Amino acid sequence: MTISSRRTPCVGICSTTYGDLVCRGCKRFAHEIIDWNTYSDDQHARVWQRLNALRDACVDQYVVVVDAQRFDVVIASLRLDLAVPYTRGGLVYELLRRRGRTLATLAEVGLEARTGSDSAGAIRDEIDREFMARSRAAYERSFHTSVDG
């Protein structure tokens, strides 16, 4: 069984078509996007594991679940595909991705910021910037080349 039942990590915004070595949308490396359909289940799983670990570390850096009951109710209302094995960080990320711009405060969904901001949209943007920075660093570490050329 693979790490995710989703077919691909793609979020529909592929910046690799414009020359990026790391996609600004899904955070995969350009060669992973190109070769995805030829990858084995094990290769898919390794990519998913890297993406999930990077994302979850970023989420943990910026936000914490303080009211699990409230959080779980909100997550249930999102109607996520429960066949996908979400981590707690993955659930927080999906919540902020889907509702970050419409939330008045993080507290209304059982979350608390670890930073000064309580704006869900701002926190989501910070998490995404950090996720991208860590993904770029992973690329540079793996291939000993700068993503900036």
JSON list of C-alpha atoms in Angstrom, two decimals:
[
{"chain": "A", "resi": 1, "resn": "MET", "atom": "CA", "xyz": [0.00, 0.00, 0.00]},
{"chain": "A", "resi": 2, "resn": "THR", "atom": "CA", "xyz": [1.33, 3.45, -0.85]},
{"chain": "A", "resi": 3, "resn": "ILE", "atom": "CA", "xyz": [1.73, 6.33, 1.59]},
{"chain": "A", "resi": 4, "resn": "SER", "atom": "CA", "xyz": [-1.22, 8.07, 0.00]},
{"chain": "A", "resi": 5, "resn": "SER", "atom": "CA", "xyz": [-4.17, 7.02, -2.07]},
{"chain": "A", "resi": 6, "resn": "ARG", "atom": "CA", "xyz": [-3.99, 10.34, -3.89]},
{"chain": "A", "resi": 7, "resn": "ARG", "atom": "CA", "xyz": [-2.63, 9.73, -7.34]},
{"chain": "A", "resi": 8, "resn": "THR", "atom": "CA", "xyz": [-0.19, 12.65, -7.26]},
{"chain": "A", "resi": 9, "resn": "PRO", "atom": "CA", "xyz": [0.83, 15.48, -4.92]},
{"chain": "A", "resi": 10, "resn": "CYS", "atom": "CA", "xyz": [0.02, 18.01, -7.66]},
{"chain": "A", "resi": 11, "resn": "VAL", "atom": "CA", "xyz": [-2.10, 20.96, -6.52]},
{"chain": "A", "resi": 12, "resn": "GLY", "atom": "CA", "xyz": [-2.66, 22.31, -10.02]},
{"chain": "A", "resi": 13, "resn": "ILE", "atom": "CA", "xyz": [-0.11, 25.13, -9.94]},
{"chain": "A", "resi": 14, "resn": "CYS", "atom": "CA", "xyz": [3.07, 23.81, -11.56]},
{"chain": "A", "resi": 15, "resn": "SER", "atom": "CA", "xyz": [5.84, 26.39, -11.64]},
{"chain": "A", "resi": 16, "resn": "THR", "atom": "CA", "xyz": [8.31, 23.88, -13.11]},
{"chain": "A", "resi": 17, "resn": "THR", "atom": "CA", "xyz": [6.77, 24.65, -16.51]},
{"chain": "A", "resi": 18, "resn": "TYR", "atom": "CA", "xyz": [8.39, 28.08, -16.10]},
{"chain": "A", "resi": 19, "resn": "GLY", "atom": "CA", "xyz": [11.80, 26.68, -15.20]},
{"chain": "A", "resi": 20, "resn": "ASP", "atom": "CA", "xyz": [11.65, 26.20, -11.41]},
{"chain": "A", "resi": 21, "resn": "LEU", "atom": "CA", "xyz": [13.55, 23.16, -10.15]},
{"chain": "A", "resi": 22, "resn": "VAL", "atom": "CA", "xyz": [11.15, 22.89, -7.18]},
{"chain": "A", "resi": 23, "resn": "CYS", "atom": "CA", "xyz": [7.43, 23.35, -7.83]},
{"chain": "A", "resi": 24, "resn": "ARG", "atom": "CA", "xyz": [5.90, 26.24, -5.88]},
{"chain": "A", "resi": 25, "resn": "GLY", "atom": "CA", "xyz": [2.62, 24.32, -5.71]},
{"chain": "A", "resi": 26, "resn": "CYS", "atom": "CA", "xyz": [3.30, 20.73, -4.63]},
{"chain": "A", "resi": 27, "resn": "LYS", "atom": "CA", "xyz": [6.99, 21.23, -3.67]},
{"chain": "A", "resi": 28, "resn": "ARG", "atom": "CA", "xyz": [8.19, 18.25, -5.71]},
{"chain": "A", "resi": 29, "resn": "PHE", "atom": "CA", "xyz": [11.40, 18.44, -7.69]},
{"chain": "A", "resi": 30, "resn": "ALA", "atom": "CA", "xyz": [11.07, 19.02, -11.44]},
{"chain": "A", "resi": 31, "resn": "HIS", "atom": "CA", "xyz": [12.41, 15.58, -12.35]},
{"chain": "A", "resi": 32, "resn": "GLU", "atom": "CA", "xyz": [9.92, 13.96, -9.94]},
{"chain": "A", "resi": 33, "resn": "ILE", "atom": "CA", "xyz": [7.05, 15.69, -11.71]},
{"chain": "A", "resi": 34, "resn": "ILE", "atom": "CA", "xyz": [8.33, 14.69, -15.13]},
{"chain": "A", "resi": 35, "resn": "ASP", "atom": "CA", "xyz": [9.00, 11.06, -14.15]},
{"chain": "A", "resi": 36, "resn": "TRP", "atom": "CA", "xyz": [6.09, 10.58, -11.70]},
{"chain": "A", "resi": 37, "resn": "ASN", "atom": "CA", "xyz": [4.13, 8.20, -13.93]},
{"chain": "A", "resi": 38, "resn": "THR", "atom": "CA", "xyz": [7.15, 5.92, -14.29]},
{"chain": "A", "resi": 39, "resn": "TYR", "atom": "CA", "xyz": [7.88, 5.71, -10.55]},
{"chain": "A", "resi": 40, "resn": "SER", "atom": "CA", "xyz": [7.33, 2.54, -8.55]},
{"chain": "A", "resi": 41, "resn": "ASP", "atom": "CA", "xyz": [5.11, 2.51, -5.47]},
{"chain": "A", "resi": 42, "resn": "ASP", "atom": "CA", "xyz": [8.26, 2.67, -3.34]},
{"chain": "A", "resi": 43, "resn": "GLN", "atom": "CA", "xyz": [9.50, 5.78, -5.18]},
{"chain": "A", "resi": 44, "resn": "HIS", "atom": "CA", "xyz": [6.07, 7.42, -4.80]},
{"chain": "A", "resi": 45, "resn": "ALA", "atom": "CA", "xyz": [6.11, 6.60, -1.08]},
{"chain": "A", "resi": 46, "resn": "ARG", "atom": "CA", "xyz": [9.56, 8.15, -0.59]},
{"chain": "A", "resi": 47, "resn": "VAL", "atom": "CA", "xyz": [8.47, 11.39, -2.27]},
{"chain": "A", "resi": 48, "resn": "TRP", "atom": "CA", "xyz": [5.25, 11.50, -0.23]},
{"chain": "A", "resi": 49, "resn": "GLN", "atom": "CA", "xyz": [7.22, 10.85, 2.98]},
{"chain": "A", "resi": 50, "resn": "ARG", "atom": "CA", "xyz": [9.63, 13.71, 2.26]},
{"chain": "A", "resi": 51, "resn": "LEU", "atom": "CA", "xyz": [6.80, 16.12, 1.41]},
{"chain": "A", "resi": 52, "resn": "ASN", "atom": "CA", "xyz": [4.76, 15.14, 4.47]},
{"chain": "A", "resi": 53, "resn": "ALA", "atom": "CA", "xyz": [7.75, 15.40, 6.82]},
{"chain": "A", "resi": 54, "resn": "LEU", "atom": "CA", "xyz": [8.73, 18.84, 5.50]},
{"chain": "A", "resi": 55, "resn": "ARG", "atom": "CA", "xyz": [5.14, 20.12, 5.61]},
{"chain": "A", "resi": 56, "resn": "ASP", "atom": "CA", "xyz": [4.49, 18.77, 9.10]},
{"chain": "A", "resi": 57, "resn": "ALA", "atom": "CA", "xyz": [7.70, 20.31, 10.48]},
{"chain": "A", "resi": 58, "resn": "CYS", "atom": "CA", "xyz": [6.64, 23.67, 9.06]},
{"chain": "A", "resi": 59, "resn": "VAL", "atom": "CA", "xyz": [3.13, 23.38, 10.50]},
{"chain": "A", "resi": 60, "resn": "ASP", "atom": "CA", "xyz": [4.56, 22.44, 13.92]},
{"chain": "A", "resi": 61, "resn": "GLN", "atom": "CA", "xyz": [6.82, 25.49, 13.82]},
{"chain": "A", "resi": 62, "resn": "TYR", "atom": "CA", "xyz": [3.92, 27.92, 13.36]},
{"chain": "A", "resi": 63, "resn": "VAL", "atom": "CA", "xyz": [0.76, 26.48, 14.92]},
{"chain": "A", "resi": 64, "resn": "VAL", "atom": "CA", "xyz": [-0.46, 24.05, 17.58]},
{"chain": "A", "resi": 65, "resn": "VAL", "atom": "CA", "xyz": [-3.83, 22.35, 18.13]},
{"chain": "A", "resi": 66, "resn": "VAL", "atom": "CA", "xyz": [-5.09, 23.57, 21.53]},
{"chain": "A", "resi": 67, "resn": "ASP", "atom": "CA", "xyz": [-8.71, 22.41, 21.32]},
{"chain": "A", "resi": 68, "resn": "ALA", "atom": "CA", "xyz": [-8.72, 18.96, 19.71]},
{"chain": "A", "resi": 69, "resn": "GLN", "atom": "CA", "xyz": [-12.50, 18.56, 19.96]},
{"chain": "A", "resi": 70, "resn": "ARG", "atom": "CA", "xyz": [-13.20, 21.83, 18.14]},
{"chain": "A", "resi": 71, "resn": "PHE", "atom": "CA", "xyz": [-10.47, 21.08, 15.60]},
{"chain": "A", "resi": 72, "resn": "ASP", "atom": "CA", "xyz": [-11.92, 17.62, 14.87]},
{"chain": "A", "resi": 73, "resn": "VAL", "atom": "CA", "xyz": [-15.41, 19.07, 14.30]},
{"chain": "A", "resi": 74, "resn": "VAL", "atom": "CA", "xyz": [-14.03, 21.58, 11.81]},
{"chain": "A", "resi": 75, "resn": "ILE", "atom": "CA", "xyz": [-11.97, 18.91, 10.05]},
{"chain": "A", "resi": 76, "resn": "ALA", "atom": "CA", "xyz": [-15.08, 16.72, 9.70]},
{"chain": "A", "resi": 77, "resn": "SER", "atom": "CA", "xyz": [-16.88, 19.65, 8.06]},
{"chain": "A", "resi": 78, "resn": "LEU", "atom": "CA", "xyz": [-14.19, 19.88, 5.38]},
{"chain": "A", "resi": 79, "resn": "ARG", "atom": "CA", "xyz": [-15.25, 16.49, 3.97]},
{"chain": "A", "resi": 80, "resn": "LEU", "atom": "CA", "xyz": [-11.70, 15.39, 3.26]},
{"chain": "A", "resi": 81, "resn": "ASP", "atom": "CA", "xyz": [-11.05, 12.13, 1.46]},
{"chain": "A", "resi": 82, "resn": "LEU", "atom": "CA", "xyz": [-10.56, 9.91, 4.48]},
{"chain": "A", "resi": 83, "resn": "ALA", "atom": "CA", "xyz": [-8.92, 7.24, 2.35]},
{"chain": "A", "resi": 84, "resn": "VAL", "atom": "CA", "xyz": [-5.87, 9.53, 2.46]},
{"chain": "A", "resi": 85, "resn": "PRO", "atom": "CA", "xyz": [-3.86, 8.87, 5.65]},
{"chain": "A", "resi": 86, "resn": "TYR", "atom": "CA", "xyz": [-3.53, 12.45, 6.94]},
{"chain": "A", "resi": 87, "resn": "THR", "atom": "CA", "xyz": [-1.11, 13.31, 9.73]},
{"chain": "A", "resi": 88, "resn": "ARG", "atom": "CA", "xyz": [-2.20, 15.93, 12.28]},
{"chain": "A", "resi": 89, "resn": "GLY", "atom": "CA", "xyz": [0.06, 18.40, 10.48]},
{"chain": "A", "resi": 90, "resn": "GLY", "atom": "CA", "xyz": [-1.53, 17.46, 7.18]},
{"chain": "A", "resi": 91, "resn": "LEU", "atom": "CA", "xyz": [-4.99, 18.13, 8.60]},
{"chain": "A", "resi": 92, "resn": "VAL", "atom": "CA", "xyz": [-3.91, 21.53, 9.94]},
{"chain": "A", "resi": 93, "resn": "TYR", "atom": "CA", "xyz": [-2.37, 22.39, 6.57]},
{"chain": "A", "resi": 94, "resn": "GLU", "atom": "CA", "xyz": [-5.53, 21.36, 4.68]},
{"chain": "A", "resi": 95, "resn": "LEU", "atom": "CA", "xyz": [-7.68, 23.39, 7.05]},
{"chain": "A", "resi": 96, "resn": "LEU", "atom": "CA", "xyz": [-5.53, 26.49, 6.61]},
{"chain": "A", "resi": 97, "resn": "ARG", "atom": "CA", "xyz": [-5.31, 25.96, 2.86]},
{"chain": "A", "resi": 98, "resn": "ARG", "atom": "CA", "xyz": [-9.07, 25.65, 2.46]},
{"chain": "A", "resi": 99, "resn": "ARG", "atom": "CA", "xyz": [-10.30, 28.13, 5.07]},
{"chain": "A", "resi": 100, "resn": "GLY", "atom": "CA", "xyz": [-7.33, 30.32, 5.94]},
{"chain": "A", "resi": 101, "resn": "ARG", "atom": "CA", "xyz": [-8.68, 33.43, 4.23]},
{"chain": "A", "resi": 102, "resn": "THR", "atom": "CA", "xyz": [-12.15, 33.16, 5.79]},
{"chain": "A", "resi": 103, "resn": "LEU", "atom": "CA", "xyz": [-11.24, 32.51, 9.44]},
{"chain": "A", "resi": 104, "resn": "ALA", "atom": "CA", "xyz": [-11.43, 35.45, 11.83]},
{"chain": "A", "resi": 105, "resn": "THR", "atom": "CA", "xyz": [-9.08, 33.78, 14.32]},
{"chain": "A", "resi": 106, "resn": "LEU", "atom": "CA", "xyz": [-7.24, 30.52, 14.71]},
{"chain": "A", "resi": 107, "resn": "ALA", "atom": "CA", "xyz": [-9.02, 29.91, 18.02]},
{"chain": "A", "resi": 108, "resn": "GLU", "atom": "CA", "xyz": [-12.36, 29.39, 16.25]},
{"chain": "A", "resi": 109, "resn": "VAL", "atom": "CA", "xyz": [-10.95, 26.17, 14.77]},
{"chain": "A", "resi": 110, "resn": "GLY", "atom": "CA", "xyz": [-9.03, 25.02, 17.85]},
{"chain": "A", "resi": 111, "resn": "LEU", "atom": "CA", "xyz": [-5.62, 26.30, 16.81]},
{"chain": "A", "resi": 112, "resn": "GLU", "atom": "CA", "xyz": [-3.12, 28.69, 18.34]},
{"chain": "A", "resi": 113, "resn": "ALA", "atom": "CA", "xyz": [-0.19, 30.42, 16.67]},
{"chain": "A", "resi": 114, "resn": "ARG", "atom": "CA", "xyz": [3.31, 29.83, 17.98]},
{"chain": "A", "resi": 115, "resn": "THR", "atom": "CA", "xyz": [4.24, 33.20, 16.50]},
{"chain": "A", "resi": 116, "resn": "GLY", "atom": "CA", "xyz": [2.78, 36.66, 17.10]},
{"chain": "A", "resi": 117, "resn": "SER", "atom": "CA", "xyz": [0.18, 36.56, 14.32]},
{"chain": "A", "resi": 118, "resn": "ASP", "atom": "CA", "xyz": [-3.32, 35.15, 14.81]},
{"chain": "A", "resi": 119, "resn": "SER", "atom": "CA", "xyz": [-4.32, 35.65, 11.18]},
{"chain": "A", "resi": 120, "resn": "ALA", "atom": "CA", "xyz": [-4.99, 32.23, 9.67]},
{"chain": "A", "resi": 121, "resn": "GLY", "atom": "CA", "xyz": [-4.21, 33.51, 6.18]},
{"chain": "A", "resi": 122, "resn": "ALA", "atom": "CA", "xyz": [-0.91, 35.03, 7.28]},
{"chain": "A", "resi": 123, "resn": "ILE", "atom": "CA", "xyz": [0.06, 31.87, 9.18]},
{"chain": "A", "resi": 124, "resn": "ARG", "atom": "CA", "xyz": [-0.80, 29.74, 6.15]},
{"chain": "A", "resi": 125, "resn": "ASP", "atom": "CA", "xyz": [1.38, 31.96, 3.95]},
{"chain": "A", "resi": 126, "resn": "GLU", "atom": "CA", "xyz": [4.25, 31.73, 6.45]},
{"chain": "A", "resi": 127, "resn": "ILE", "atom": "CA", "xyz": [3.95, 27.94, 6.55]},
{"chain": "A", "resi": 128, "resn": "ASP", "atom": "CA", "xyz": [3.94, 27.78, 2.76]},
{"chain": "A", "resi": 129, "resn": "ARG", "atom": "CA", "xyz": [7.03, 30.02, 2.49]},
{"chain": "A", "resi": 130, "resn": "GLU", "atom": "CA", "xyz": [8.87, 27.88, 5.04]},
{"chain": "A", "resi": 131, "resn": "PHE", "atom": "CA", "xyz": [7.74, 24.68, 3.27]},
{"chain": "A", "resi": 132, "resn": "MET", "atom": "CA", "xyz": [9.13, 26.05, 0.00]},
{"chain": "A", "resi": 133, "resn": "ALA", "atom": "CA", "xyz": [12.41, 27.12, 1.63]},
{"chain": "A", "resi": 134, "resn": "ARG", "atom": "CA", "xyz": [12.88, 23.67, 3.16]},
{"chain": "A", "resi": 135, "resn": "SER", "atom": "CA", "xyz": [11.99, 21.96, -0.13]},
{"chain": "A", "resi": 136, "resn": "ARG", "atom": "CA", "xyz": [14.53, 24.09, -1.98]},
{"chain": "A", "resi": 137, "resn": "ALA", "atom": "CA", "xyz": [17.14, 23.28, 0.68]},
{"chain": "A", "resi": 138, "resn": "ALA", "atom": "CA", "xyz": [16.37, 19.56, 0.30]},
{"chain": "A", "resi": 139, "resn": "TYR", "atom": "CA", "xyz": [16.92, 19.84, -3.45]},
{"chain": "A", "resi": 140, "resn": "GLU", "atom": "CA", "xyz": [20.22, 21.70, -3.00]},
{"chain": "A", "resi": 141, "resn": "ARG", "atom": "CA", "xyz": [21.39, 19.20, -0.37]},
{"chain": "A", "resi": 142, "resn": "SER", "atom": "CA", "xyz": [20.46, 16.22, -2.56]},
{"chain": "A", "resi": 143, "resn": "PHE", "atom": "CA", "xyz": [21.88, 17.48, -5.85]},
{"chain": "A", "resi": 144, "resn": "HIS", "atom": "CA", "xyz": [24.65, 19.82, -4.67]},
{"chain": "A", "resi": 145, "resn": "THR", "atom": "CA", "xyz": [23.38, 22.62, -6.88]},
{"chain": "A", "resi": 146, "resn": "SER", "atom": "CA", "xyz": [21.57, 25.87, -6.23]},
{"chain": "A", "resi": 147, "resn": "VAL", "atom": "CA", "xyz": [17.94, 26.09, -7.31]},
{"chain": "A", "resi": 148, "resn": "ASP", "atom": "CA", "xyz": [18.63, 29.71, -8.28]},
{"chain": "A", "resi": 149, "resn": "GLY", "atom": "CA", "xyz": [20.93, 28.71, -11.10]}
]
